[in-house]
Coordinates of C-alpha atoms and ligand atoms in Angstrom, one line a residue:
M21 CA 48.6 103.2 117.8
N22 CA 49.3 100.9 120.7
T23 CA 52.0 99.7 123.1
Q24 CA 53.5 97.5 120.3
T25 CA 53.9 100.5 118.0
L26 CA 56.0 102.2 120.8
Q27 CA 58.1 99.2 121.4
T28 CA 58.9 98.9 117.7
L29 CA 59.9 102.6 117.6
A30 CA 62.1 102.2 120.6
Q31 CA 63.9 99.2 119.0
Q32 CA 64.3 101.1 115.8
F33 CA 65.8 104.1 117.7
R34 CA 68.4 101.8 119.5
A35 CA 69.4 100.2 116.2
D36 CA 69.8 103.6 114.6
L37 CA 71.9 104.8 117.6
T38 CA 74.4 102.1 117.1
T39 CA 75.2 103.4 113.6
V40 CA 76.0 106.9 114.8
T41 CA 79.7 107.8 114.4
S42 CA 79.8 111.6 114.8
A43 CA 78.1 114.5 116.6
D44 CA 76.5 115.6 113.3
E45 CA 75.0 112.1 112.8
L46 CA 73.7 112.2 116.4
R47 CA 72.0 115.6 115.7
E48 CA 70.3 114.1 112.6
L49 CA 69.1 111.2 114.7
E50 CA 67.7 113.6 117.3
I51 CA 65.8 115.6 114.7
R52 CA 64.4 112.3 113.1
Y53 CA 62.9 111.2 116.4
L54 CA 62.3 114.3 118.5
G55 CA 62.2 117.1 115.9
R56 CA 59.4 119.6 116.5
K57 CA 58.0 119.4 113.0
Q58 CA 58.3 115.8 111.8
G59 CA 60.0 113.9 114.6
L60 CA 58.6 110.3 114.9
V61 CA 57.9 110.7 118.6
T62 CA 56.5 114.2 118.1
E63 CA 54.1 112.7 115.5
L64 CA 52.8 110.2 117.9
L65 CA 52.1 112.9 120.5
R66 CA 50.3 114.9 117.9
K67 CA 48.1 112.0 117.0
L68 CA 47.0 111.5 120.6
K69 CA 44.2 114.0 120.1
D70 CA 42.5 111.6 117.6
L71 CA 42.3 108.8 120.3
S72 CA 39.5 108.2 122.8
I73 CA 40.0 109.5 126.3
E74 CA 40.7 106.0 127.7
Q75 CA 43.3 105.3 125.0
R76 CA 44.9 108.7 125.5
K77 CA 45.2 108.0 129.3
K78 CA 46.9 104.7 128.6
I79 CA 49.2 105.5 125.7
G80 CA 50.0 109.2 126.5
P81 CA 52.3 108.5 129.5
Q82 CA 54.0 105.7 127.5
I83 CA 54.9 108.1 124.7
Q84 CA 56.2 110.6 127.2
Q85 CA 58.3 107.9 128.8
L86 CA 59.7 106.9 125.4
K87 CA 60.6 110.6 124.8
V88 CA 62.4 110.8 128.1
E89 CA 64.4 107.7 127.4
I90 CA 65.4 108.8 123.9
T91 CA 66.4 112.2 125.1
A92 CA 68.6 110.6 127.9
E93 CA 70.3 108.2 125.4
I94 CA 71.0 111.0 123.0
E95 CA 72.5 113.1 125.8
N96 CA 74.6 110.2 127.0
T97 CA 76.0 109.5 123.6
E98 CA 76.7 113.2 123.1
S99 CA 78.8 113.4 126.2
Q100 CA 80.7 110.2 125.1
I101 CA 81.5 111.9 121.8
L102 CA 82.7 115.1 123.5
N103 CA 84.8 113.1 126.0
F104 CA 86.4 111.1 123.2
R105 CA 87.2 114.3 121.3
S106 CA 89.0 115.9 124.3
Q107 CA 91.1 112.7 124.6
I108 CA 92.4 112.7 121.0
S109 CA 93.3 116.3 120.6
V110 CA 95.6 116.7 117.6
D111 CA 98.8 118.8 117.5
V112 CA 98.7 120.1 113.9
T113 CA 102.2 121.6 114.2
L114 CA 103.8 118.2 114.5
P115 CA 105.9 117.2 111.5
G116 CA 104.1 114.7 109.1
E117 CA 105.1 111.1 108.6
K118 CA 107.9 110.8 106.0
I119 CA 106.8 108.8 103.1
P120 CA 109.8 107.3 101.1
V121 CA 109.6 108.2 97.4
G122 CA 111.7 106.9 94.6
H123 CA 113.5 108.9 92.0
Y124 CA 114.7 108.5 88.4
C125 CA 117.6 106.4 87.4
P126 CA 120.4 108.7 86.2
L127 CA 120.1 107.1 82.7
T128 CA 116.5 108.3 82.6
T129 CA 117.4 111.8 83.8
I130 CA 120.1 112.3 81.2
R131 CA 118.1 110.7 78.5
R132 CA 115.4 113.3 79.1
Q133 CA 117.9 116.1 79.2
A134 CA 119.4 114.9 75.9
E135 CA 115.9 114.8 74.4
D136 CA 115.2 118.4 75.5
V137 CA 118.5 119.7 74.1
F138 CA 118.0 118.0 70.7
R139 CA 114.3 119.2 70.7
S140 CA 115.6 122.7 71.3
M141 CA 117.7 122.3 68.1
G142 CA 114.6 121.2 66.1
F143 CA 115.0 117.4 66.3
M144 CA 112.0 115.2 66.7
V145 CA 112.3 112.3 69.3
I146 CA 111.3 109.0 67.9
D147 CA 110.8 105.5 69.5
G148 CA 111.6 102.3 67.7
P149 CA 111.2 98.5 68.3
E150 CA 113.8 96.7 70.3
L151 CA 112.8 93.4 68.7
E152 CA 113.8 94.2 65.1
S153 CA 114.0 92.4 61.8
E154 CA 117.4 91.5 60.5
Y155 CA 116.6 93.6 57.4
Y156 CA 116.4 96.9 59.2
N157 CA 119.2 96.2 61.7
F158 CA 121.7 95.1 59.0
E159 CA 120.7 95.0 55.4
A160 CA 118.9 98.3 55.2
V161 CA 122.1 100.0 56.6
N162 CA 124.4 98.4 54.1
I163 CA 125.4 95.3 56.1
P164 CA 124.5 92.3 53.9
A165 CA 124.6 88.8 55.3
W166 CA 128.2 88.2 54.1
H167 CA 129.6 91.4 55.6
P168 CA 132.3 90.9 58.3
A169 CA 130.8 93.9 60.3
R170 CA 128.0 91.5 61.3
E171 CA 130.4 89.9 63.7
M172 CA 131.2 93.2 65.3
W173 CA 127.6 93.7 66.1
D174 CA 126.6 90.2 67.0
T175 CA 123.3 90.0 68.9
F176 CA 120.6 87.6 70.2
Y177 CA 118.3 86.1 67.6
V178 CA 114.7 85.2 68.4
R179 CA 113.1 82.1 67.0
D180 CA 109.4 82.4 66.0
P181 CA 108.4 79.0 64.4
E182 CA 105.3 80.5 62.8
R183 CA 107.2 83.4 61.3
D184 CA 110.0 81.1 60.2
K185 CA 107.6 78.8 58.4
E186 CA 106.0 81.8 56.6
M187 CA 109.5 83.1 55.5
K188 CA 110.4 79.7 54.2
R189 CA 107.2 79.6 52.2
Q190 CA 108.2 82.9 50.7
G191 CA 111.7 81.7 50.0
D192 CA 113.1 84.3 52.5
E193 CA 114.9 82.5 55.3
E194 CA 117.6 85.0 56.2
S195 CA 116.7 88.7 56.0
N196 CA 113.6 88.7 58.1
R197 CA 114.8 86.8 61.1
L198 CA 113.9 88.6 64.4
L199 CA 116.7 89.9 66.6
L200 CA 117.3 92.3 69.5
R201 CA 118.6 95.4 67.7
T202 CA 122.3 96.0 68.1
H203 CA 122.0 99.8 67.4
T204 CA 119.3 102.4 66.9
S205 CA 120.7 102.9 63.4
A206 CA 118.1 100.2 62.7
M207 CA 115.6 103.1 62.6
Q208 CA 117.4 105.1 59.9
V209 CA 115.6 103.6 56.9
R210 CA 112.3 103.4 58.7
I211 CA 112.5 107.1 59.4
M212 CA 113.5 108.0 55.9
R213 CA 110.6 106.1 54.5
E214 CA 108.1 107.6 56.9
F215 CA 108.9 111.3 57.1
P216 CA 109.2 114.0 54.5
L217 CA 112.5 115.9 53.9
P218 CA 114.3 117.6 55.6
I219 CA 114.5 115.0 58.4
K220 CA 115.9 115.9 61.8
A221 CA 115.4 113.1 64.3
I222 CA 116.9 111.4 67.3
V223 CA 116.1 107.9 68.5
P224 CA 117.0 107.1 72.1
G225 CA 116.6 103.4 73.1
T226 CA 118.0 100.2 74.5
V227 CA 120.3 98.1 72.2
Y228 CA 121.8 94.7 72.8
R229 CA 125.2 93.1 72.1
N230 CA 126.4 89.5 72.4
E231 CA 129.8 90.4 73.7
A232 CA 131.9 90.0 76.9
T233 CA 131.2 92.7 79.5
D234 CA 133.8 94.9 81.3
A235 CA 133.9 98.4 82.9
R236 CA 132.9 100.0 79.6
H237 CA 130.8 97.3 77.9
E238 CA 127.4 95.9 78.8
K239 CA 125.1 93.4 77.0
A240 CA 122.3 96.0 77.0
F241 CA 122.8 99.7 77.0
L242 CA 121.3 102.9 75.8
N243 CA 122.0 104.3 72.3
V244 CA 120.9 107.6 71.0
E245 CA 120.8 107.8 67.2
G246 CA 120.8 111.1 65.4
L247 CA 119.8 111.7 61.8
L248 CA 119.7 114.8 59.7
V249 CA 119.0 114.6 56.0
G250 CA 118.4 117.6 53.7
K251 CA 120.1 119.7 51.0
G252 CA 123.7 120.7 51.6
I253 CA 124.2 118.9 54.9
S254 CA 127.9 118.5 55.7
L255 CA 130.3 117.1 58.4
Q256 CA 130.5 120.6 59.7
H257 CA 126.8 120.5 60.8
L258 CA 127.4 117.1 62.5
I259 CA 130.4 118.5 64.5
S260 CA 128.6 121.7 65.5
V261 CA 125.4 120.0 66.7
N262 CA 127.4 117.6 68.9
R263 CA 129.6 120.2 70.3
V264 CA 126.6 122.2 71.4
F265 CA 125.0 119.1 72.9
L266 CA 128.0 118.0 74.9
K267 CA 128.7 121.5 76.3
K268 CA 125.1 121.7 77.5
V269 CA 125.2 118.3 79.2
L270 CA 128.8 118.1 80.4
G271 CA 129.7 121.8 80.7
D272 CA 132.6 123.8 79.3
D273 CA 135.4 121.7 80.7
V274 CA 134.8 118.8 78.4
Q275 CA 137.2 118.2 75.5
V276 CA 136.3 116.3 72.4
R277 CA 138.3 114.8 69.6
F278 CA 137.3 113.4 66.3
R279 CA 139.2 110.6 64.6
P280 CA 138.6 108.6 61.4
G281 CA 136.4 105.5 61.9
Y282 CA 134.6 102.9 59.8
F283 CA 130.9 102.1 59.7
P284 CA 129.3 100.4 56.6
F285 CA 126.4 102.9 56.7
T286 CA 128.4 106.1 56.7
E287 CA 131.0 107.5 54.3
P288 CA 133.2 109.1 55.4
S289 CA 132.9 107.8 59.0
L290 CA 134.4 109.2 62.2
E291 CA 134.5 108.5 65.9
L292 CA 134.2 111.0 68.7
D293 CA 136.0 110.6 72.0
I294 CA 135.5 112.6 75.2
S295 CA 138.2 113.5 77.6
C296 CA 138.0 111.2 80.6
L297 CA 136.3 113.2 83.3
I298 CA 136.5 110.3 85.7
C299 CA 140.3 110.5 86.1
K300 CA 140.8 114.0 84.7
Q301 CA 142.9 112.3 82.0
T302 CA 145.4 111.0 84.5
G303 CA 144.6 107.4 83.4
C304 CA 142.0 104.9 84.8
S305 CA 140.4 101.6 84.0
V306 CA 137.5 103.2 82.2
C307 CA 139.7 105.1 79.7
K308 CA 142.2 102.3 79.7
K309 CA 144.8 104.8 80.8
T310 CA 144.5 106.8 77.6
G311 CA 142.7 109.8 79.0
W312 CA 140.0 109.5 76.3
L313 CA 136.7 107.5 76.2
E314 CA 135.1 106.4 72.9
Y315 CA 131.6 107.9 73.0
M316 CA 130.2 108.1 69.5
G317 CA 130.3 106.8 66.0
A318 CA 129.2 109.1 63.2
G319 CA 129.5 110.1 59.6
M320 CA 127.8 111.1 56.4
V321 CA 124.9 108.8 55.5
H322 CA 126.1 106.2 52.9
P323 CA 124.4 106.7 49.5
N324 CA 123.1 103.0 49.6
V325 CA 121.3 103.8 52.9
L326 CA 119.7 106.9 51.4
R327 CA 118.6 104.9 48.4
A328 CA 117.1 102.2 50.7
G329 CA 115.2 105.0 52.4
G330 CA 113.8 106.2 49.0
I331 CA 116.0 109.4 48.9
D332 CA 118.1 110.4 45.9
P333 CA 121.8 110.7 47.1
K334 CA 122.5 113.0 44.1
K335 CA 120.2 115.6 45.5
Y336 CA 120.4 115.2 49.2
T337 CA 123.0 114.4 51.9
G338 CA 122.8 113.7 55.5
F339 CA 124.7 113.0 58.7
A340 CA 124.1 110.3 61.3
F341 CA 125.6 109.6 64.7
G342 CA 125.0 107.1 67.5
F343 CA 126.3 107.6 71.0
G344 CA 126.3 105.5 74.1
L345 CA 124.1 107.2 76.8
D346 CA 125.6 105.0 79.5
R347 CA 129.1 106.3 78.7
L348 CA 127.8 109.9 78.8
V349 CA 126.3 109.3 82.2
M350 CA 129.5 107.6 83.5
L351 CA 131.4 110.7 82.5
K352 CA 128.9 113.1 84.0
Y353 CA 128.7 111.5 87.4
G354 CA 132.1 109.8 87.6
V355 CA 130.7 106.2 87.5
D356 CA 133.6 103.9 86.9
D357 CA 131.7 100.7 85.8
V358 CA 128.9 100.6 83.3
R359 CA 127.6 97.4 84.8
L360 CA 126.5 99.3 87.9
F361 CA 123.5 100.9 86.1
R362 CA 121.6 97.6 85.7
S363 CA 123.0 95.9 88.8
Q364 CA 119.7 96.5 90.7
D365 CA 122.0 97.5 93.6
L366 CA 120.1 100.2 95.7
R367 CA 123.3 101.3 97.3
F368 CA 124.4 102.5 93.9
I369 CA 121.2 104.0 92.7
Q370 CA 120.5 105.9 95.9
Q371 CA 123.5 108.0 95.4
F372 CA 121.8 110.0 92.7
Ligands
FA5_401 C1 127.2 102.0 66.6 O1 126.4 101.4 67.3 C2 126.7 102.8 65.4 N1 125.4 102.4 65.1 C3 126.9 104.2 65.6 C4 126.7 105.1 64.4 C5 125.4 105.6 64.1 C6 127.8 105.3 63.5 C7 125.2 106.4 63.0 C8 127.6 106.0 62.4 C9 126.3 106.6 62.1 P1 129.2 101.5 68.1 O2 129.1 100.0 68.2 O3 130.6 102.0 68.1 O4 128.5 102.1 66.9 O5 128.4 102.1 69.4 C10 128.1 103.4 69.6 C11 128.5 103.9 71.0 O6 127.8 103.1 71.9 C12 130.0 103.7 71.3 O7 130.7 104.8 70.9 C13 129.9 103.6 72.8 O8 129.8 104.9 73.4 C14 128.6 102.9 73.1 N2 128.8 101.4 73.2 C15 129.2 100.5 72.3 N3 129.2 99.3 72.8 C16 128.9 99.4 74.1 C17 128.7 98.4 75.2 N4 128.8 97.1 75.0 N5 128.3 98.9 76.4 C18 128.1 100.2 76.6 N6 128.2 101.2 75.6 C19 128.6 100.7 74.4

């Protein structure tokens, strides 16, 4: 032990002191240097007895001096900390800072509500690909390449050169082209092939149409497909399920009407209209002044579709329906233009 040892210890203390950020850390530092049992300065004082008298006389006062300095610096830092604390007193009763949070788009809110209502009636909720093959979107649901209905459901085709080459090699150039699905009916045959009977499923998801837009028509919108296949299923089941659903979502005031329709994948087919809740049936641009809004296509699953799904149409029957979720949300909230939903306009979305 010599003067150099003391200088090194003093330097080390000052370096340690600069890292102190709280009263607790300062207390730890004090114990490390001045603690009665193992403090670094205390140790030096304890070792004095092993030195000769001359050395003791020389180094003893230096250690005492170091102890005084360290004590003073610790006290000084402590008062600085206390002073700082008194300056930054916090009023915990003040209201917190408001952090803006987002919320669901009404399409998502009602889609989830629709899923819950159908789940409560025993339907499973299934997802499907938006990029679909021509086969599942059209052929599997009884719309072969020559069928005029293809024009009604025109969409956007996707070119994939590698896939096209492979199809050409297999002599299949048409039926497996990729497209953006025009309806969630594209999932009907996939579901029939995958799940055992009886089948009770809904498929919510985005569909695409290559058509002009207006207050009721968008290029992309949400469709909800419903499919129930089993023994003895009739149109009566289709009507009851949808009445229950619409009352739950739109309330008791809603009026519905069924009228005959045509879809290649159902026979017989019908369409369901809802009374226009936007103008209360007095006539507006959404209902084209008719008081009714076309909301859903439906019918009994065509035997050809059941066969494509591997189901014997002599033993089983089923109903299917597909409704536009955007139209449902329009009616629920009185939105008078379907294009607003995907307009990215915050002034619109913040109203919900
Ligand atoms: C179909 O898409 C059939 N797949 C429905 C179906 C399923 C019939 C199962 C029979 C059995 P449609 O093209 O009519 O049908 O569309 C269904 C619903 O989607 C319409 O009733 C309407 O509510 C909504 N819809 C149709 N086109 C648009 C569009 N461009 N923009 C917004 N909603 C639309």
